mmCIF file of C-alpha atoms and ligand atoms in Angstrom:
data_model
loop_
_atom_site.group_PDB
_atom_site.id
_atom_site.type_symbol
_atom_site.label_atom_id
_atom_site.label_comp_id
_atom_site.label_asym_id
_atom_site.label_seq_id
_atom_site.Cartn_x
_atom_site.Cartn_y
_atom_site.Cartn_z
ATOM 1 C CA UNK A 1 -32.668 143.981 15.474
ATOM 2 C CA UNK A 2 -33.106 146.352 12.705
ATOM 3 C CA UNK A 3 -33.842 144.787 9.408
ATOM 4 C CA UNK A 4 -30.595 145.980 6.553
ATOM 5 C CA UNK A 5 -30.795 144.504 3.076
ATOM 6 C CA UNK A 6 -27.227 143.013 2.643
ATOM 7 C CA UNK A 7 -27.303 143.666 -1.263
ATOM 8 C CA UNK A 8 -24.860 145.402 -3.197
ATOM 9 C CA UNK A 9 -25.685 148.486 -5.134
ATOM 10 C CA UNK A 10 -25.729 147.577 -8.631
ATOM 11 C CA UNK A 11 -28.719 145.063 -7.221
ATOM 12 C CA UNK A 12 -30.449 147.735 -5.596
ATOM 13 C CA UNK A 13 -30.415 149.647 -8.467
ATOM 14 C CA UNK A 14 -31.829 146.835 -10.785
ATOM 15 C CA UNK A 15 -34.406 146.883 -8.519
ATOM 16 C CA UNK A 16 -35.205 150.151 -7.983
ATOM 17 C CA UNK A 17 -35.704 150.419 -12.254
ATOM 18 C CA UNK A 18 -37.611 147.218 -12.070
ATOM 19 C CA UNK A 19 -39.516 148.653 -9.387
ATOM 20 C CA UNK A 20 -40.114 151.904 -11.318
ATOM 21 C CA UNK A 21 -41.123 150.453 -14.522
ATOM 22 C CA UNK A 22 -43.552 148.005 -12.409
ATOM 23 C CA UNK A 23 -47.475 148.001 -13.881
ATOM 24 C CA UNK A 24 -48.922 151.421 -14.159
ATOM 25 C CA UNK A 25 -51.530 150.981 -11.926
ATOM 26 C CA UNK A 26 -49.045 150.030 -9.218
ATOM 27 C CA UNK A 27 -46.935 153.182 -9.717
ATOM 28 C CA UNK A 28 -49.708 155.416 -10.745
ATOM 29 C CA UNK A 29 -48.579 158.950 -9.575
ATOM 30 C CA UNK A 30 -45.303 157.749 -7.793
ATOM 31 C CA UNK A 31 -43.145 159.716 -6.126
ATOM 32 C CA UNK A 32 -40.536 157.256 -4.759
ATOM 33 C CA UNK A 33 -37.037 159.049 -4.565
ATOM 34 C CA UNK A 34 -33.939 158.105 -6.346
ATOM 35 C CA UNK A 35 -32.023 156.650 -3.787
ATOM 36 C CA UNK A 36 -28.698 157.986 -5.020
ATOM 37 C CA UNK A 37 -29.854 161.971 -5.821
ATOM 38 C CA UNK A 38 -32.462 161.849 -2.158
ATOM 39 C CA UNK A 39 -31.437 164.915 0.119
ATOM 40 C CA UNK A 40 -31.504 164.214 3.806
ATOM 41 C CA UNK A 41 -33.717 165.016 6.880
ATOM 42 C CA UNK A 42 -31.665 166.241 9.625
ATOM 43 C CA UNK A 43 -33.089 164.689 12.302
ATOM 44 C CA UNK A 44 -35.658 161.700 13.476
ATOM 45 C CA UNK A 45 -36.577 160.941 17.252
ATOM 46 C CA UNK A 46 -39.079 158.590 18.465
ATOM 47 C CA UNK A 47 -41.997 159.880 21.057
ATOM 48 C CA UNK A 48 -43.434 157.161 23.246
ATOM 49 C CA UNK A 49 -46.990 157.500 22.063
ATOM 50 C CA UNK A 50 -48.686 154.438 24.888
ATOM 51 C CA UNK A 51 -48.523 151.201 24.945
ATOM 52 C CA UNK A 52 -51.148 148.526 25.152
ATOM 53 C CA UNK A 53 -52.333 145.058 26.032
ATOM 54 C CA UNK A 54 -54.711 142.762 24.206
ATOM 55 C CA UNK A 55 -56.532 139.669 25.337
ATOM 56 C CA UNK A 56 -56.394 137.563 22.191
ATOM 57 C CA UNK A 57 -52.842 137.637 19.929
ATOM 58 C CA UNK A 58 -55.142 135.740 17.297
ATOM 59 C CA UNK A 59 -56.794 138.507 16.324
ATOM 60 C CA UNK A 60 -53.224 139.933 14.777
ATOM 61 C CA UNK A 61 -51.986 136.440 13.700
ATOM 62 C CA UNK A 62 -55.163 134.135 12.803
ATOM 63 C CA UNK A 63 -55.410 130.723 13.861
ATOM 64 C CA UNK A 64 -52.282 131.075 16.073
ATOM 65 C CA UNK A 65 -52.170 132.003 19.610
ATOM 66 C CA UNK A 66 -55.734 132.098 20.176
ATOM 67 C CA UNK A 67 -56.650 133.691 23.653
ATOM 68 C CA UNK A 68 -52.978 134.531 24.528
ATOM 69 C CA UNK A 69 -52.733 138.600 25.629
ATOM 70 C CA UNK A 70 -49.786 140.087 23.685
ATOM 71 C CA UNK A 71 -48.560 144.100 24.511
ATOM 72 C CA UNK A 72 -47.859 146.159 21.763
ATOM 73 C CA UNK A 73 -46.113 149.388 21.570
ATOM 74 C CA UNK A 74 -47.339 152.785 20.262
ATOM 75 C CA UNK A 75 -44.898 154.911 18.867
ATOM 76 C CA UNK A 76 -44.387 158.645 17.118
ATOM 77 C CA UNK A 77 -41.948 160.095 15.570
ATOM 78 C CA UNK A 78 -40.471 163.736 15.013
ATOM 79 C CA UNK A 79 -38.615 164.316 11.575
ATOM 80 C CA UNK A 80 -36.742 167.453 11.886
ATOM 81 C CA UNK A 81 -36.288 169.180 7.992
ATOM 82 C CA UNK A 82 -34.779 172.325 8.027
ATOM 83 C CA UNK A 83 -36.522 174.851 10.292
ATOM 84 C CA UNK A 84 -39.553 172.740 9.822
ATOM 85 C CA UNK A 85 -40.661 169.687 11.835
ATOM 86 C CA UNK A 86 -43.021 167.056 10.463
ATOM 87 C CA UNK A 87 -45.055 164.724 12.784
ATOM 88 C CA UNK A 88 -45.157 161.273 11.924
ATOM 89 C CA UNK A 89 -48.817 159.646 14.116
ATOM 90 C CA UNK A 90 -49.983 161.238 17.037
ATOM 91 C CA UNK A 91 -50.442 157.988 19.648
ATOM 92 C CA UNK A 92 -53.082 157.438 22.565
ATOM 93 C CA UNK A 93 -55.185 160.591 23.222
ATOM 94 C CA UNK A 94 -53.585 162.542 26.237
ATOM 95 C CA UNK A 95 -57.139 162.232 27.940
ATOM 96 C CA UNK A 96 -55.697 158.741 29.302
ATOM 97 C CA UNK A 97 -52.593 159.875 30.533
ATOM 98 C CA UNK A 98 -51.948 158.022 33.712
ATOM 99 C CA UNK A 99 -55.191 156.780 33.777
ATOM 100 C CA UNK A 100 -54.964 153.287 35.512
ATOM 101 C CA UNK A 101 -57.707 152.244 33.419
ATOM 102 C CA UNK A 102 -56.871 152.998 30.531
ATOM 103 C CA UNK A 103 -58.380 154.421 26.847
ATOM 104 C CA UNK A 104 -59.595 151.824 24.134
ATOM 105 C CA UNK A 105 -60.490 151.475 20.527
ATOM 106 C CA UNK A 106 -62.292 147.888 21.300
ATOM 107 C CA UNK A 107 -62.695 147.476 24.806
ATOM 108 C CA UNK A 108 -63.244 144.295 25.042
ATOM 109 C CA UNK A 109 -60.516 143.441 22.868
ATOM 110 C CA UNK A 110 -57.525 145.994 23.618
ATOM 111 C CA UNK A 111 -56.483 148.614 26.938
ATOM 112 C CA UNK A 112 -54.359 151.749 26.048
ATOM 113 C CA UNK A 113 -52.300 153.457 28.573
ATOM 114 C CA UNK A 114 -50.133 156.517 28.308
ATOM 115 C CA UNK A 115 -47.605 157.135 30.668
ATOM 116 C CA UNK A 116 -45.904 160.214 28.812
ATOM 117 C CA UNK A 117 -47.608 163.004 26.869
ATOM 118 C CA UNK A 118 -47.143 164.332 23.758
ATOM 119 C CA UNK A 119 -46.850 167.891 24.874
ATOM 120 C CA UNK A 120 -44.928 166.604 27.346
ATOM 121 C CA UNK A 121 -42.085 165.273 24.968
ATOM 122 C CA UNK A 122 -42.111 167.998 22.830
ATOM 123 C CA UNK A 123 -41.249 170.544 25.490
ATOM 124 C CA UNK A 124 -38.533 168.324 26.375
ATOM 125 C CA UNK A 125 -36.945 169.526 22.935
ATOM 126 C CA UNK A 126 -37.999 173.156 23.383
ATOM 127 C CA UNK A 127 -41.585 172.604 20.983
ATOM 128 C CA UNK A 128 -44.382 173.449 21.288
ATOM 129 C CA UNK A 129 -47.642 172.035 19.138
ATOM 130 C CA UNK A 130 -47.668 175.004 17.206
ATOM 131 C CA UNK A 131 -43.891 174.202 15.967
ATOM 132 C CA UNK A 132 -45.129 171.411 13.940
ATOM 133 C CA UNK A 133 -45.653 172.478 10.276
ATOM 134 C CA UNK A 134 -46.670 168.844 9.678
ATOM 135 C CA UNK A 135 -49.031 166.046 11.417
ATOM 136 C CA UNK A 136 -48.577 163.047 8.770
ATOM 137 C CA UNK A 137 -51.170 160.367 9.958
ATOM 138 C CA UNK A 138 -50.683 156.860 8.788
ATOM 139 C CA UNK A 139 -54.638 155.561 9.082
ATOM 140 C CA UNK A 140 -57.066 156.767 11.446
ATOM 141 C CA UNK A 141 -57.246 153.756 14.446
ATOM 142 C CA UNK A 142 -57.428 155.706 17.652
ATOM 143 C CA UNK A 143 -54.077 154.949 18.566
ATOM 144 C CA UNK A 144 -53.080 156.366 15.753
ATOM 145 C CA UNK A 145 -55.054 159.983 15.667
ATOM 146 C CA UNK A 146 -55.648 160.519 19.439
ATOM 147 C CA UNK A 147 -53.915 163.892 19.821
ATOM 148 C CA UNK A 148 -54.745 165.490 15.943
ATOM 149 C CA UNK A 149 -56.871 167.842 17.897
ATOM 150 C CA UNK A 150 -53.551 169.428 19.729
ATOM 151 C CA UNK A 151 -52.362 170.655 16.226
ATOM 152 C CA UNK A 152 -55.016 173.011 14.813
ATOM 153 C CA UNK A 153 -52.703 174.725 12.798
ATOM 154 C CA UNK A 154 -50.302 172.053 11.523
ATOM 155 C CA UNK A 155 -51.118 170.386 7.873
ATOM 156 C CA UNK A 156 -52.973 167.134 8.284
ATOM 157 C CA UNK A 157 -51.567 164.631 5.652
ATOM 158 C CA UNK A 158 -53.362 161.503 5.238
ATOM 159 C CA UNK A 159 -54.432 159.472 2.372
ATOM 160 C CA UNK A 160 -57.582 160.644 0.538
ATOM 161 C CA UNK A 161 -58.842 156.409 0.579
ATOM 162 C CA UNK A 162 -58.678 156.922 4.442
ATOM 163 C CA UNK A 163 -60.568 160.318 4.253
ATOM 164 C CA UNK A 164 -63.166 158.741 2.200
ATOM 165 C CA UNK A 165 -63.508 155.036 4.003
ATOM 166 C CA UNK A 166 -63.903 156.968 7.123
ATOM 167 C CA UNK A 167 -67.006 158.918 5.715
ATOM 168 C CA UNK A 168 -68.109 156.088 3.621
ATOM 169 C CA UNK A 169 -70.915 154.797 6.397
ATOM 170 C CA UNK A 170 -71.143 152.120 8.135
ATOM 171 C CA UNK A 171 -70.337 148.102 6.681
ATOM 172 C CA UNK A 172 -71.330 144.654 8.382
ATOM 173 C CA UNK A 173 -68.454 144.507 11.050
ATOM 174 C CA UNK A 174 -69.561 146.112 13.845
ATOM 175 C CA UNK A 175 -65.902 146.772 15.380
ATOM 176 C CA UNK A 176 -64.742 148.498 12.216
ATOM 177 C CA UNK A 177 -68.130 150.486 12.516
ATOM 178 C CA UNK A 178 -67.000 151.507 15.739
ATOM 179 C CA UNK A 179 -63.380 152.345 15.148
ATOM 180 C CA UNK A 180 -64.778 154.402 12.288
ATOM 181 C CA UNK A 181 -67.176 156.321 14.504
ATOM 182 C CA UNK A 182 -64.034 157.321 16.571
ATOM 183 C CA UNK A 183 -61.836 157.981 13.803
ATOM 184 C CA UNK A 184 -64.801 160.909 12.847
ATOM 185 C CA UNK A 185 -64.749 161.741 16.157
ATOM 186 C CA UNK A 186 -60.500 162.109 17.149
ATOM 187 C CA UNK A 187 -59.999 163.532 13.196
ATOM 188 C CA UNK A 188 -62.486 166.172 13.686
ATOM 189 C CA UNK A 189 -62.937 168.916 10.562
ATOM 190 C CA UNK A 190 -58.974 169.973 10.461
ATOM 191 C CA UNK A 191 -58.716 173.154 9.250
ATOM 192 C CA UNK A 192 -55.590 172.809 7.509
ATOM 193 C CA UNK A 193 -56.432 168.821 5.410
ATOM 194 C CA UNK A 194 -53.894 168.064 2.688
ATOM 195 C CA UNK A 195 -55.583 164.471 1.033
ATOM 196 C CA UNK A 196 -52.567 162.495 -0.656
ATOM 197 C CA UNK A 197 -53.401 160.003 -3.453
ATOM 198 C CA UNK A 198 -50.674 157.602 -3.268
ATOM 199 C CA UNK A 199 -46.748 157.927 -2.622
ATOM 200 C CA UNK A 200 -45.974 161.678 -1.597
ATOM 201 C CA UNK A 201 -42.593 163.318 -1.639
ATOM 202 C CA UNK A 202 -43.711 165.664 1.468
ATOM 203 C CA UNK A 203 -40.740 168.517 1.055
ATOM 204 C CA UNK A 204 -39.837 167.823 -2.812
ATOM 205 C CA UNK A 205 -36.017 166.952 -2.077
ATOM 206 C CA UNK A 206 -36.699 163.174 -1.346
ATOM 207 C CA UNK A 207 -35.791 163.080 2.030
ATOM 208 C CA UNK A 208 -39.584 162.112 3.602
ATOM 209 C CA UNK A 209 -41.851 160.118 1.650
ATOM 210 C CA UNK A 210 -44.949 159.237 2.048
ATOM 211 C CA UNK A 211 -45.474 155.591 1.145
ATOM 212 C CA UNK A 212 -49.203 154.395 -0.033
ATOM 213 C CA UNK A 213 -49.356 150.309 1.854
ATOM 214 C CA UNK A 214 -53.203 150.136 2.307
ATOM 215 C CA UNK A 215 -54.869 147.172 3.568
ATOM 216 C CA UNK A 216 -54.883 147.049 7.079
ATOM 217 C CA UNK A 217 -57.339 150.268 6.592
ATOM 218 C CA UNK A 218 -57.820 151.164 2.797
ATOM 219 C CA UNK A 219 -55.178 154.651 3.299
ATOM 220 C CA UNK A 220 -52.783 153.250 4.949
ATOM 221 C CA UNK A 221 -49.611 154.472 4.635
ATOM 222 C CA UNK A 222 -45.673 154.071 5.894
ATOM 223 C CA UNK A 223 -42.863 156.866 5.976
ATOM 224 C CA UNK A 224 -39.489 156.448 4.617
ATOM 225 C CA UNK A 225 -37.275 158.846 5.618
ATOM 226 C CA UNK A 226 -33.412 159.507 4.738
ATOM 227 C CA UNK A 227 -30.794 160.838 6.796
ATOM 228 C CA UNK A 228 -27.510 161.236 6.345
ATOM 229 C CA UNK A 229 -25.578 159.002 8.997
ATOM 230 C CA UNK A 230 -28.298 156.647 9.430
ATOM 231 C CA UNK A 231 -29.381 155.883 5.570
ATOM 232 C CA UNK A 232 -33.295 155.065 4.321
ATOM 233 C CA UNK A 233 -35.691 154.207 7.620
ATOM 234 C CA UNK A 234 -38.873 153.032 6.841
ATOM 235 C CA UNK A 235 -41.500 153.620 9.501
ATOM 236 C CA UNK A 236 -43.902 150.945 9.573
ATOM 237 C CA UNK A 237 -47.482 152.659 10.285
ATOM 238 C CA UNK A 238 -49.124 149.905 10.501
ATOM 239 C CA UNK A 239 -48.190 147.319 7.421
ATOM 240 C CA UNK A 240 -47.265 145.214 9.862
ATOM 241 C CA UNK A 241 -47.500 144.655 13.662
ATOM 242 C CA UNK A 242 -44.356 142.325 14.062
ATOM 243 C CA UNK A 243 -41.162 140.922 12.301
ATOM 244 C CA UNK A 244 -43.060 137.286 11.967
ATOM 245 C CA UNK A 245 -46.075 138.892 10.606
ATOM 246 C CA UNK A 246 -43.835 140.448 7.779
ATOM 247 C CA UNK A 247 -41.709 137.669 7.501
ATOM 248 C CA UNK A 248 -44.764 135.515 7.075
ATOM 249 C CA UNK A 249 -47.266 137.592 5.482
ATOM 250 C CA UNK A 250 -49.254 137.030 8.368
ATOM 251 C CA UNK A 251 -52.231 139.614 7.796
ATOM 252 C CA UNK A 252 -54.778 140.271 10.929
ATOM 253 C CA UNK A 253 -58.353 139.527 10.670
ATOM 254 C CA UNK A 254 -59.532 143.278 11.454
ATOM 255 C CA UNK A 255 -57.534 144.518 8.455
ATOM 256 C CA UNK A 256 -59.916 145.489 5.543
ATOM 257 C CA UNK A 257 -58.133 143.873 2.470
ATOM 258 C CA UNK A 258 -56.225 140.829 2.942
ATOM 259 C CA UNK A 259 -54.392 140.916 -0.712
ATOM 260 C CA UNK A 260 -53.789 144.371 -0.252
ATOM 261 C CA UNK A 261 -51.962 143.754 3.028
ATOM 262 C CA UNK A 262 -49.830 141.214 1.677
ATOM 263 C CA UNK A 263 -49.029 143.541 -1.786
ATOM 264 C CA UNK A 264 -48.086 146.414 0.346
ATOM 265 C CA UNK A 265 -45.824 144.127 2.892
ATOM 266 C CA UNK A 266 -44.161 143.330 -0.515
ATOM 267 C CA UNK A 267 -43.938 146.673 -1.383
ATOM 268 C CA UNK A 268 -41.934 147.579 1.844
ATOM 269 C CA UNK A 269 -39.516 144.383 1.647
ATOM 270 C CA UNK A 270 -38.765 145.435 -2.203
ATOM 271 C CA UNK A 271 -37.793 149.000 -0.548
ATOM 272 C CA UNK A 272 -36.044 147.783 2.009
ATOM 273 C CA UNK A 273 -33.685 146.404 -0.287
ATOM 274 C CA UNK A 274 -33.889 149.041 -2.558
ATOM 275 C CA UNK A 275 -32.806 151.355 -0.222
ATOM 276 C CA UNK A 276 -30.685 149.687 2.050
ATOM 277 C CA UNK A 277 -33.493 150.405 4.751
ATOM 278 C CA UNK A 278 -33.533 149.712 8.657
ATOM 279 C CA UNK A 279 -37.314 148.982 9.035
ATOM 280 C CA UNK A 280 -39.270 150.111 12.148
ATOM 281 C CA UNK A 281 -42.475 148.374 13.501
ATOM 282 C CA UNK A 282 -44.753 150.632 14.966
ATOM 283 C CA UNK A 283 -46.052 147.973 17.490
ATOM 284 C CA UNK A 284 -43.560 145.818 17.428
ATOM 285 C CA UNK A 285 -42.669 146.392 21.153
ATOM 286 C CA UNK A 286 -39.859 144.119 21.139
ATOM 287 C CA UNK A 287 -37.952 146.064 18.300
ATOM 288 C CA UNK A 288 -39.246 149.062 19.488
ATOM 289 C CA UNK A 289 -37.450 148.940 22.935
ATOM 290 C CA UNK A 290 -34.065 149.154 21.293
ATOM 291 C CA UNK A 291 -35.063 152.088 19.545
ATOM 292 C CA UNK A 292 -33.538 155.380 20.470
ATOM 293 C CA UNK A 293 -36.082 157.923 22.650
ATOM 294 C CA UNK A 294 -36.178 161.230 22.773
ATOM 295 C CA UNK A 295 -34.389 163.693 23.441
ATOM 296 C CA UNK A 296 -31.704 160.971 21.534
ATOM 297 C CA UNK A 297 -32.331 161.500 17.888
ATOM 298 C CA UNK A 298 -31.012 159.390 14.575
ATOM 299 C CA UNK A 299 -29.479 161.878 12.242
HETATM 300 ZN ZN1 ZN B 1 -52.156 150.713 15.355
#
């Protein structure tokens, strides 16, 4: 299931120059490791963050499957570095745990349920929310945010696009005026904001990187991660929802910049073979079922 680039390495390292001597404006400010000098995380485990169902797949692929309900799963992950632990999205707020009727973003479009909390998971590892040095938030969709008020004294890293589009005011669509309203709302006024302006090297030894793929929200960002046994993940935020959708460039209609979607779906596949990378999709509850769980880790 997991995606590998079968290239050898003197490709992958034409690419990676190519990639690195790419436009200026492309690379503006990169920080993308070397892939032969990046130090390791130690450890990454996946929370179960929710799951959800949705009445109308078309809305994710357009003009296919057009009032078919589709589940998707919500996912966080826990990258151990050192003695300090970094946070990778924060899921369905805990306010719907084992609520039968759910939490939503766009009720009339998608129901969230949460059958594990956060908290919860942590403990199971001996953490607590003040452990986490790092909450790393790859856009601000509810799903994505719903527990940032359980880590007031963790470093919020998003991208500064997000920050601003989310205090921008409203636009003419009236659900992205609404998921923006709750984005305000779950985000809060962290005390502790760190606003990124494209790819980030979080701990300066190339082991997490934050990776700038706006498009479905204008900061969107993925993670790429490397570990020793396991090699270069890539986690997917939300660049793409399935392996058709990146297969096909399939972009969904509630994204807010179609070319950028596709550009930063390119972008991933170009590190994916750069690095060798398995590739993890967030919602991609098909992959994401074969995925190890906490407490079982990738190291
Ligand atoms: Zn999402």
């Amino acid at each position: 299931m997991l995606r590998q680039a079968k290239r050898g390495v003197a490709f992958v390292l034409g690419t990676f120059a190519l990639m690195m001597q790419g436009t200026p404006a492309a690379n503006a400010g990169s920080k993308l490791p070397d892939p032969s000098k990046a130090d390791s995380a130690d450890k990454l485990l996946r929370l179960d963050c929710g799951r959800s169902v949705a009445n109308d797949q078309s809305i994710w692929t357009p003009g296919q499957n057009v009032g078919r309900s589709i589940e998707f799963s919500s996912t966080c992950w826990l990258v151990k570095h050192r003695s300090e632990w970094l946070l990778w999205d924060t899921g369905v707020p805990e306010s719907a745990l084992n609520d039968p009727r759910g939490w939503s973003t766009l009720p009339k479009l998608i129901v969230y349920h949460l059958d594990r909390s956060l908290t919860e998971q942590l403990a199971e590892i001996g953490l607590k929310p003040r452990d986490i040095a790092f909450v790393a938030i790859s856009h601000t969709h509810g799903d994505h945010i719903g527990n940032v008020g359980l880590f007031p004294n963790s470093t919020i890293l998003m991208q500064q696009a997000e920050y601003s589009w989310i205090n921008s005011g409203n636009g003419p669509n009236d659900n992205v005026n609404q998921l923006l309203a709750l984005a305000r709302k779950l985000l809060g006024t962290p005390k502790n904001l760190r606003l990124i302006d494209g790819d980030t090297d979080v701990f300066g030894d190339g082991s997490v990187t934050l990776i700038s793929t706006p498009g479905h929200t204008p900061g969107s960002q993925s993670l790429l991660v490397h570990l020793k046994n396991s090699g270069f993940i890539i986690l997917s935020g939300d660049v793409a929802h399935s392996e058709e959708n990146f297969d096909k460039d399939i972009v969904p209609s509630l994204n807010t910049n179609k070319a950028e979607s596709i550009a930063s779906m390119e972008k991933i596949r170009q590190m994916i073979a750069t690095y060798k990378a398995s590739f993890f999709i967030n919602h991609y509850k098909k992959q994401t079922d074969t995925l190890k769980l906490l407490p079982a880790f990738y190291d």
